[in-house]
Short mmCIF file of C-alpha atoms in Angstrom, two decimals:
data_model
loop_
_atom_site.label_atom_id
_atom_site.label_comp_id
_atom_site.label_asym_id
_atom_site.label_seq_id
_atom_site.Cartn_x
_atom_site.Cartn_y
_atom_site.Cartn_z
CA UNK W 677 -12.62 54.88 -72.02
CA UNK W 678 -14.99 57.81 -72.83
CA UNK W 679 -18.69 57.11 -72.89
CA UNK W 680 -18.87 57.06 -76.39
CA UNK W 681 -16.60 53.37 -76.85
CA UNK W 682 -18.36 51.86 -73.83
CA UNK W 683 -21.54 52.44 -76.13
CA UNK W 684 -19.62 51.00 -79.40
CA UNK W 685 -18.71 48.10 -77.03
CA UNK W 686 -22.07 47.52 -75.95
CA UNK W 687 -23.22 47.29 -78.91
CA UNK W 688 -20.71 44.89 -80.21
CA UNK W 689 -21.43 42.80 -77.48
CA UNK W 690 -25.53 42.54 -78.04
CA UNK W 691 -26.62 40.45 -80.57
CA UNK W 692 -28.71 42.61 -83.51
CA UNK W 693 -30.21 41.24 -86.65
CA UNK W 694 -28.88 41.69 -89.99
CA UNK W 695 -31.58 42.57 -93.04
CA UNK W 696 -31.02 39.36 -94.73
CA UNK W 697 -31.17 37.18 -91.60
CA UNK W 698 -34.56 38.90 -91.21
CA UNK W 699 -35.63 38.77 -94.55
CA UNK W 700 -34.77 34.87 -94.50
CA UNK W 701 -37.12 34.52 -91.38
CA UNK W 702 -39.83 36.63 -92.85
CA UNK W 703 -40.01 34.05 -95.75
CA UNK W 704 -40.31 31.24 -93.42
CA UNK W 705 -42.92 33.35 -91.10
CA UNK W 706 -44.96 33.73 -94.52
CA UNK W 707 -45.47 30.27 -94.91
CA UNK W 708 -45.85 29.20 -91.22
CA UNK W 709 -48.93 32.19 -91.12
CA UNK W 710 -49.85 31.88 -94.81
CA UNK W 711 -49.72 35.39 -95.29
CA UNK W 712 -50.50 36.64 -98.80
CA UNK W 713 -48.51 37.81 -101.32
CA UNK W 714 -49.94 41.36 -100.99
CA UNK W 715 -48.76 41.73 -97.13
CA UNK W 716 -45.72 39.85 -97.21
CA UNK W 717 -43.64 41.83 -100.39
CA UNK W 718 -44.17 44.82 -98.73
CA UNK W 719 -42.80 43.70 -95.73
CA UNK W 720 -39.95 41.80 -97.58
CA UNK W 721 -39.12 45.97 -99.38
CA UNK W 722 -39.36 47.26 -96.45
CA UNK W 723 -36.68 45.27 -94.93
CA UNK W 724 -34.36 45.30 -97.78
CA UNK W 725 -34.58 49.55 -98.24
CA UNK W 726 -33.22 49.44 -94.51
CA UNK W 727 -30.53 46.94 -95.43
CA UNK W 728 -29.79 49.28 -98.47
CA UNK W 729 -29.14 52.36 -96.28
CA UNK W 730 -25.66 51.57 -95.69
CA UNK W 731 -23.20 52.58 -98.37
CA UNK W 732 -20.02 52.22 -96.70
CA UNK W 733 -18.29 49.19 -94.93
CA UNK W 734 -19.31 50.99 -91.59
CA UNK W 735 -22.71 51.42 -92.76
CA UNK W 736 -23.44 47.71 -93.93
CA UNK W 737 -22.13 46.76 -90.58
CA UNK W 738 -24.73 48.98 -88.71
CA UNK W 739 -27.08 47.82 -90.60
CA UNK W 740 -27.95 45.41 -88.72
CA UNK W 741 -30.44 46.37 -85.63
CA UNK W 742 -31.17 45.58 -82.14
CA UNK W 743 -34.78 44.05 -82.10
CA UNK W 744 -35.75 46.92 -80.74
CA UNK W 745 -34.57 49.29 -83.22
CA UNK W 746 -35.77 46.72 -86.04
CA UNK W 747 -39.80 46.93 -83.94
CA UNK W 748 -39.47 51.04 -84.02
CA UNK W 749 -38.49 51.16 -87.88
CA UNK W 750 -41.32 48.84 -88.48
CA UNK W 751 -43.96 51.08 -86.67
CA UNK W 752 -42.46 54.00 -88.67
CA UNK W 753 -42.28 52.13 -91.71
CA UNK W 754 -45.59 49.44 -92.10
CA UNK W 755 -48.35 51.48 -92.60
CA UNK W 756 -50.48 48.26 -91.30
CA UNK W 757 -50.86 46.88 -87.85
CA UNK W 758 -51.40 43.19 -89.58
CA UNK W 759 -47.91 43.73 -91.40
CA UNK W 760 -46.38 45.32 -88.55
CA UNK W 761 -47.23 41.79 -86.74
CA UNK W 762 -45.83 39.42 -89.03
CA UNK W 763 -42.53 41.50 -89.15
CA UNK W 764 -42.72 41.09 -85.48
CA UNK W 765 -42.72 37.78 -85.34
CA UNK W 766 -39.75 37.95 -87.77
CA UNK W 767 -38.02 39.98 -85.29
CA UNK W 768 -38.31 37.44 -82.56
CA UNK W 769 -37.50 34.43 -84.33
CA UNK W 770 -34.51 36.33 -86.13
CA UNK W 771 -33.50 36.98 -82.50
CA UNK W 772 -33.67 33.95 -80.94
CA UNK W 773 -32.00 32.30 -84.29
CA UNK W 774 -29.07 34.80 -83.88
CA UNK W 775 -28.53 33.50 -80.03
CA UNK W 776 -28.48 29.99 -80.89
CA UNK W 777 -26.77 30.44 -84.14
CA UNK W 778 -23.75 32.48 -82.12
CA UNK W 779 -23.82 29.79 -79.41
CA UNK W 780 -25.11 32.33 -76.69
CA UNK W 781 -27.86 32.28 -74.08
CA UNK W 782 -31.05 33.26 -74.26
CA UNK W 783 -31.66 35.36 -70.92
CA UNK W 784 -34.80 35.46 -69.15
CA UNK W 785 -35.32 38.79 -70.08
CA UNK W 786 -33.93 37.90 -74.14
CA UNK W 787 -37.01 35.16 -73.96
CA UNK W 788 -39.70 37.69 -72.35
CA UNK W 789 -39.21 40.22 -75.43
CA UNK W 790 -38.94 37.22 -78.05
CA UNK W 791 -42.45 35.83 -76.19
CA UNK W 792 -43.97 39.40 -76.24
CA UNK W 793 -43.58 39.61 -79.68
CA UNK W 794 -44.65 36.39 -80.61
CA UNK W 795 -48.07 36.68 -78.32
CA UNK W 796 -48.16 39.86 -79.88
CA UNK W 797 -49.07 38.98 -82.97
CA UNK W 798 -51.02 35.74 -82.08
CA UNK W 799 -53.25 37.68 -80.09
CA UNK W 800 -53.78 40.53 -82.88
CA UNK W 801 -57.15 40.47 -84.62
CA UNK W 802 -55.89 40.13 -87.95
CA UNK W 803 -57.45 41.51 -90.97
CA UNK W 804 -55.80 41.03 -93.98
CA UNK W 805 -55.59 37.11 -94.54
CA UNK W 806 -52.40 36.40 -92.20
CA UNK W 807 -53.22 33.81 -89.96
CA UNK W 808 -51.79 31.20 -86.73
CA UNK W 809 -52.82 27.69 -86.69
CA UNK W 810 -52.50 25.11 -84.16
CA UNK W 811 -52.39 21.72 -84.85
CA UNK W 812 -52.20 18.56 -82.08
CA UNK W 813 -48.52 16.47 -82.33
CA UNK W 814 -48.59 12.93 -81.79
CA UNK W 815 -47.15 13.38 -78.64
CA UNK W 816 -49.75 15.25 -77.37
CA UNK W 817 -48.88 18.96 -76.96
CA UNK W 818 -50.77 21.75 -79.17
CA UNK W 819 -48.11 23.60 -81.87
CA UNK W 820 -48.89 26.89 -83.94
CA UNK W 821 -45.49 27.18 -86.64
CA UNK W 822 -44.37 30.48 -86.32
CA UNK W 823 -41.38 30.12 -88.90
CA UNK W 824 -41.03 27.18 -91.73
CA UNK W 825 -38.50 27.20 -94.50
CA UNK W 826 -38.48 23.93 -96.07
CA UNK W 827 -35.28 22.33 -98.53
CA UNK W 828 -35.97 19.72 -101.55
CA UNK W 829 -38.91 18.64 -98.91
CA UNK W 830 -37.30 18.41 -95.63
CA UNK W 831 -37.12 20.53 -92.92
CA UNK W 832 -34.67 23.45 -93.19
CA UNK W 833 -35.58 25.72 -89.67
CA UNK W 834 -39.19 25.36 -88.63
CA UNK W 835 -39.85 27.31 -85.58
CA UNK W 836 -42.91 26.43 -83.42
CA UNK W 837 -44.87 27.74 -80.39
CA UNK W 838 -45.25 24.14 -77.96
CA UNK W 839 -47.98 23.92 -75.64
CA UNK W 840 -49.40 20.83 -73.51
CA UNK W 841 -52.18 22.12 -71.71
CA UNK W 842 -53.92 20.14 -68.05
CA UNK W 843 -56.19 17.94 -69.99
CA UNK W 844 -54.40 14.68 -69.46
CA UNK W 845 -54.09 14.44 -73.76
CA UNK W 846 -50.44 13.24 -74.02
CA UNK W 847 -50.60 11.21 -76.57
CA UNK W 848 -49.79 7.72 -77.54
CA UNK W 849 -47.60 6.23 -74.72
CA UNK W 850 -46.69 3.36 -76.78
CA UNK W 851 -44.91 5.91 -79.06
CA UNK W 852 -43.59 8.40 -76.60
CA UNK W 853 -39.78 7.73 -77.78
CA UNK W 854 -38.75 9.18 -80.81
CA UNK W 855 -36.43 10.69 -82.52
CA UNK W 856 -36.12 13.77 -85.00
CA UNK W 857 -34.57 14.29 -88.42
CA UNK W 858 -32.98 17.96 -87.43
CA UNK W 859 -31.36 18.84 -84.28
CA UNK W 860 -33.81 20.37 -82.05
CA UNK W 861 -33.72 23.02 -79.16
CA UNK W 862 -36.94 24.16 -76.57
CA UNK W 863 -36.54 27.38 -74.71
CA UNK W 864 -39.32 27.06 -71.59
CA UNK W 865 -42.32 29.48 -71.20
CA UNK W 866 -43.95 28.20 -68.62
CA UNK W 867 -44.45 24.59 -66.49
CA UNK W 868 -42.27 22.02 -65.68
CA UNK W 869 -41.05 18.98 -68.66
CA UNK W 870 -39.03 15.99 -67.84
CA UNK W 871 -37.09 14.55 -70.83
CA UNK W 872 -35.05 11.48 -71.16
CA UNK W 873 -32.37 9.91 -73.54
CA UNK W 874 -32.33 6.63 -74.96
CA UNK W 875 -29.09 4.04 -76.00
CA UNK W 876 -31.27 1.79 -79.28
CA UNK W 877 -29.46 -1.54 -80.16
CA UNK W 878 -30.49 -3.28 -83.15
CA UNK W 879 -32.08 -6.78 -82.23
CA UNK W 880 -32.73 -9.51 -84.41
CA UNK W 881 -34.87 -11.55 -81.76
CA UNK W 882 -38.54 -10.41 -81.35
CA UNK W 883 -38.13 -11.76 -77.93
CA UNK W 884 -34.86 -9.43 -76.92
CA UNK W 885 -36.69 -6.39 -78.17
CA UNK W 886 -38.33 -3.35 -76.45
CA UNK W 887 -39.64 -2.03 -79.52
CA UNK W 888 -40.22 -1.81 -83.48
CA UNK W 889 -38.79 0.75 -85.49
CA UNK W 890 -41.76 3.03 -87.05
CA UNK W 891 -41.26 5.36 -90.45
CA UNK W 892 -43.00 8.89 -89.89
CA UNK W 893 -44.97 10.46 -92.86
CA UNK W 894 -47.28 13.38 -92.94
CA UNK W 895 -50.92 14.07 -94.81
CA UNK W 896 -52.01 17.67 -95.88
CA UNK W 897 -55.44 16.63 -97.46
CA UNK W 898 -54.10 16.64 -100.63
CA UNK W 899 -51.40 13.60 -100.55
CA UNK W 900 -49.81 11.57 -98.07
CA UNK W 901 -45.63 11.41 -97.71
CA UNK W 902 -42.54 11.23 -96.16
CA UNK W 903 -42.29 14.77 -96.98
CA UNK W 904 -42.71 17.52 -94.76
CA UNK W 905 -45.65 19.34 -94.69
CA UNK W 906 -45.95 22.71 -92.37
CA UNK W 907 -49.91 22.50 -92.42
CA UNK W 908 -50.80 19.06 -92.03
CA UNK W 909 -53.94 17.16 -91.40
CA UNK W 910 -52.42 13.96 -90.08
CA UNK W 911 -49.64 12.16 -89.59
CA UNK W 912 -48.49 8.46 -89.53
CA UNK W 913 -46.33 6.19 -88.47
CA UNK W 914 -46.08 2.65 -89.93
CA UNK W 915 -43.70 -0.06 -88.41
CA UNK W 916 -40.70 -1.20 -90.34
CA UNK W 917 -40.59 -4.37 -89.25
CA UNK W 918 -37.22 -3.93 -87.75
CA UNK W 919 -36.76 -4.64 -83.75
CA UNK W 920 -34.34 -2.54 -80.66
CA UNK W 921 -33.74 -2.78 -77.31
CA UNK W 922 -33.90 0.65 -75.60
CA UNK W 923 -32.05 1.53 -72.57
CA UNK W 924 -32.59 4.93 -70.72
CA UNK W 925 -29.37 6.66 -70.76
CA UNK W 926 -30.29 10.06 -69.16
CA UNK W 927 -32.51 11.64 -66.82
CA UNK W 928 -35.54 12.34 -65.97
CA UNK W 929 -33.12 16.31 -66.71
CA UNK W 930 -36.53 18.40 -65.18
CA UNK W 931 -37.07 21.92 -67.36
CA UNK W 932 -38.64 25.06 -66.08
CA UNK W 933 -39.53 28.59 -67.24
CA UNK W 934 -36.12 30.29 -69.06
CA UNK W 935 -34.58 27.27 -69.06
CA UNK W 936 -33.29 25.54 -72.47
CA UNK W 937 -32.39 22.31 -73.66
CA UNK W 938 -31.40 20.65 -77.04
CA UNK W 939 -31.77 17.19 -78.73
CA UNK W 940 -29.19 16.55 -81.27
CA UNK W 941 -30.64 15.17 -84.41
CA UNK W 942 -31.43 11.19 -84.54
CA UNK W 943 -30.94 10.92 -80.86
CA UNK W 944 -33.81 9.16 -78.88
CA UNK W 945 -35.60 10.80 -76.27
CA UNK W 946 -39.27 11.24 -74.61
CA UNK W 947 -40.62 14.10 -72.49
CA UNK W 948 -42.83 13.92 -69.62
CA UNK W 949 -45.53 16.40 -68.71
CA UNK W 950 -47.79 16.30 -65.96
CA UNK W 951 -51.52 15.11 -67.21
CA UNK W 952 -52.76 17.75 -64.96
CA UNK W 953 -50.43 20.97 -65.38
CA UNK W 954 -49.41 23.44 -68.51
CA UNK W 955 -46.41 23.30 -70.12
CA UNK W 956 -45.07 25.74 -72.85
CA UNK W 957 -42.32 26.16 -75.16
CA UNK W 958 -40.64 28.11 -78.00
CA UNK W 959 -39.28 25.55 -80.08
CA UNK W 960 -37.01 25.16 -83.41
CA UNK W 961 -35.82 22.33 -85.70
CA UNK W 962 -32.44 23.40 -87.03
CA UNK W 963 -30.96 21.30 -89.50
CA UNK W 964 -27.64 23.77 -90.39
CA UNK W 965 -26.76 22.33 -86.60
CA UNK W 966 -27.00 18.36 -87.60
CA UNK W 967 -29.36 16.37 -89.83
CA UNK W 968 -30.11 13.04 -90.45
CA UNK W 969 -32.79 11.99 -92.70
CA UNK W 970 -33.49 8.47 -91.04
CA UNK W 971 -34.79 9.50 -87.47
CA UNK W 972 -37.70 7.00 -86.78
CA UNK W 973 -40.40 6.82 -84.03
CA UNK W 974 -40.20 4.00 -81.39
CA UNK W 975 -43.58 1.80 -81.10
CA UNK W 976 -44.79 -1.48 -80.13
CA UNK W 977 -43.62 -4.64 -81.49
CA UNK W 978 -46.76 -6.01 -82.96
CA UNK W 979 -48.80 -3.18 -83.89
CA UNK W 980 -48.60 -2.17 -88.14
CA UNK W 981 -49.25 1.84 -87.80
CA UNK W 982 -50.79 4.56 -85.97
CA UNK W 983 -52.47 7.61 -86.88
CA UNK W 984 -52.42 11.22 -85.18
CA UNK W 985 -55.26 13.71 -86.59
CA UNK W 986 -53.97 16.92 -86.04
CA UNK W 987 -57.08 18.76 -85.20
CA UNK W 988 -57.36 21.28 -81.97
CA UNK W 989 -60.63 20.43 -81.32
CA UNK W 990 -61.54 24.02 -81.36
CA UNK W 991 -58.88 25.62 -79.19
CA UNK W 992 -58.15 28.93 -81.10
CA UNK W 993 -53.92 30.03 -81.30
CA UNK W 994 -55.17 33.39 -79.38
CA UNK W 995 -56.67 31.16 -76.10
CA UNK W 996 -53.45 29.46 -75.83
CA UNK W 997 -51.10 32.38 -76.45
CA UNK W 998 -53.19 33.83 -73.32
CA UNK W 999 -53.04 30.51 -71.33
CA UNK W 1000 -49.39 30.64 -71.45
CA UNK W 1001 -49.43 34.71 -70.37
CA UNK W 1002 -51.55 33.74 -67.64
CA UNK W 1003 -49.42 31.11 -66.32
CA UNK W 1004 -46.11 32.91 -66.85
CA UNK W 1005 -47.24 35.74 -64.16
CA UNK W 1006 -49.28 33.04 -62.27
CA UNK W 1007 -45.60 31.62 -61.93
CA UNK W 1008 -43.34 34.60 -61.43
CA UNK W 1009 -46.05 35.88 -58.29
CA UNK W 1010 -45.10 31.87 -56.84
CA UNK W 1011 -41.95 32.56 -57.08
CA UNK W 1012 -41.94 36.12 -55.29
CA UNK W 1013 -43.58 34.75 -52.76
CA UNK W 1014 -41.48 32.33 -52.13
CA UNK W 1015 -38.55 34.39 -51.61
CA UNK W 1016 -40.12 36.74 -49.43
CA UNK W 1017 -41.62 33.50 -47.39
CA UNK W 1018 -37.43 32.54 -47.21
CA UNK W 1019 -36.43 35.93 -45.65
CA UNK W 1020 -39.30 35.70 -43.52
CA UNK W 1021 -40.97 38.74 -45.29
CA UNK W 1022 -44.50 37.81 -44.78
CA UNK W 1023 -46.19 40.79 -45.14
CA UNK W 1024 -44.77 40.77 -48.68
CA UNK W 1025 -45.05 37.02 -49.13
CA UNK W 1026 -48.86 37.57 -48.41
CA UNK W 1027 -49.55 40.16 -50.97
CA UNK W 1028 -47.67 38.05 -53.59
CA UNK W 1029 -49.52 34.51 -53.25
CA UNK W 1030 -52.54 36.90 -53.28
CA UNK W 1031 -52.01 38.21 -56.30
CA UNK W 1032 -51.41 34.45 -57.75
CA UNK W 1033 -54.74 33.38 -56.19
CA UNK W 1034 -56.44 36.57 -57.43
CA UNK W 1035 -55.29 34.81 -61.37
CA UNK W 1036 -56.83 31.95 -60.54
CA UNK W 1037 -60.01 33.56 -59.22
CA UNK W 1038 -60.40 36.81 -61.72
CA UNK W 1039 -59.36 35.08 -65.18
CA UNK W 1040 -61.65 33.12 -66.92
CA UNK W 1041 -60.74 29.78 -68.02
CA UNK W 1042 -57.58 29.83 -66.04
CA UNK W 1043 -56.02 26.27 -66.41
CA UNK W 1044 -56.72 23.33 -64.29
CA UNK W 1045 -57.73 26.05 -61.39
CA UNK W 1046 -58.41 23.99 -58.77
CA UNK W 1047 -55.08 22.69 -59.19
CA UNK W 1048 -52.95 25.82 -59.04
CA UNK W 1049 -55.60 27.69 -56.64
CA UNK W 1050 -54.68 24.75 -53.96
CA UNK W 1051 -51.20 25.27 -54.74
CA UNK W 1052 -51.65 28.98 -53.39
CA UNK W 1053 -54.05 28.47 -50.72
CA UNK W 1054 -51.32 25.89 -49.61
CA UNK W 1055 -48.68 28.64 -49.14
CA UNK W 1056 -50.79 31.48 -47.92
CA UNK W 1057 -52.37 29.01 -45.09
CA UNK W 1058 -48.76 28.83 -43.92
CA UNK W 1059 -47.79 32.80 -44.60
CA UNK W 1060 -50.64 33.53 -42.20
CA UNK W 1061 -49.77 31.38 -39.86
CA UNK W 1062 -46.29 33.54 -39.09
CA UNK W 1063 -48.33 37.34 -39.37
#
């Protein structure tokens, strides 16, 4: 095989991104960021003229781009740093929807790129009217939508940035297991989740039953609904009157950084995260890969509802983006240092943990840092003890 058809087969075998499957994304992004009109059609033309380049079967076929590729063309061809954002985004959601769609895995190195060039744009100081917002879920983590496309008023793929930070909010205990409408996956950024699975049995007995059945809507300021709202104000869950017995079926199945997991639409489950530690995830509801629109929330048996405002309480999409950066290396330097400290490499074991303990020391509002600075201190106390 000359060089030339090892680089066709490379290419076959990496997974690019065709200008519709982008263009689809960008719509969602556009909605998810609220970017105007006057950002986003550009952006939309822009995509299409590269689609339109191809005039033969070949061409159509290349048409489609490595993210890469797709992130140069947009430099070249977005005159704006705020537009060339948002198509970034696009990029890295198309990505990571062309992996799951195709049934592949997401690498480590596939999720770093896809988290660059989400934090990318989170991060950016943006001008022209495109904007992240977080908003606090009833079960306690912080989520900024990154990609929503909506059908006749249920989700459709809604892509979302997950983040519970060390500030013991976890929500509602009572309602921790739930289920969603649209099958869902989480690929890990950072921290440690525990989730578990749940058998429900209809009960007719109050006294045979674990808990009451609850119906989810969602508030946007303007109405109140069971449908789906991508910038909402509240949400609510009222209880149905109908009574199950739960009974764990799986786990506690523990999830760490570049690590992925899914939960297949109407299927029961709760995840567990640490009061005290960050956890963060890329996240999508996917309802070409199973829907059901019943998929209620599990509550107590004799409470009538329960209300979760969705405000941040000030924390701005930027701080957490950073949080999450912060934590990523805090946890790669750990995890050096722990290999060297298993080959008995202390000299490089040392200057690793240092480098974690110099985070927790040099960046300001690192999370829960008395936490994670013990955590260090911990392992250089016994790297020092072998120099």
């Amino acid at each position: 095989m000359n060089e030339t058809d090892g680089d066709h087969k490379d290419r076959d075998n990496e997974c690019s991104v065709s200008p519709s499957a982008l263009s689809r994304v960008l719509r969602g992004v556009v909605v998810a960021t609220k970017t105007p009109d006057d950002i986003a059609v550009p952006i939309d033309q822009w995509i299409l003229s590269c689609g339109s380049k191809g005039t033969s079967d070949h061409d159509a076929t290349t048409a489609a781009l490595r993210p890469d590729e797709w992130c140069n063309a947009a430099t070249l061809g977005l005159s704006h740093e705020d537009s060339q954002q948002v198509a970034r985004v696009a990029i890295g959601v198309a990505f990571l929807r062309e992996k799951a769609r195709r049934s592949q895995d997401v690498t480590a190195a596939d999720l770093a790129m896809v988290w660059d060039l989400v934090r990318g744009a989170i991060t950016h100081p943006m001008t022209t009217g495109p904007r992240f917002s977080a908003a606090r879920s009833s079960q306690g983590f912080l989520a900024i939508p990154l990609c929503s496309l909506l059908k006749d008023g249920n989700i459709d793929e809604l892509y979302r940035f997950h983040i519970w930070l060390p500030d013991g909010q976890r929500g509602n205990l009572d309602f921790a297991v739930h289920s969603h409408q649209a099958y869902a996956q989480s690929w890990i950024l950072a921290g440690e989740g525990k989730d578990r699975q749940y058998a429900v049995e209809p009960v007719t007995s109050v006294a045979d039953a674990t808990h009451a059945m609850y119906a989810l809507s969602w508030a946007d300021g303007k109405n109140t609904s069971t449908t789906y709202k991508t910038h909402q104000t509240s949400s609510t869950v009222v209880n149905t009157g109908k009574f199950v017995r739960t009974t764990q079926t799986s786990g506690p199945v523990v999830h760490t950084r570049d690590m992925s997991y899914y939960i297949p639409s109407a299927v029961f489950h709760s995840t567990d995260v640490a009061p005290d530690t960050l956890h963060a995830t890329l996240f999508v509801f996917d309802s070409h890969r199973g829907f059901r629109k019943d998929a209620p929330v599990l509550g107590p048996k004799d409470s009538e509802s329960s209300t979760q405002l969705r405000d941040p309480a000030g924390v701005t999409p930027a701080a957490l983006a950073n949080m999450v950066e912060t934590m990523r290396s805090w946890e790669m330097l750990m995890e050096q240092g722990q290999r060297h400290s298993k080959r008995a490499e202390w000299e490089d074991a040392r200057q690793a943990f240092s480098k974690a303990l110099n985070l927790c020391e040099s960046v300001p509002d690192f999370p829960q840092v008395a936490r994670y600075k013990d955590q260090v201190l911990g392992q250089l106390e016994d790297v020092r003890s072998k120099l």
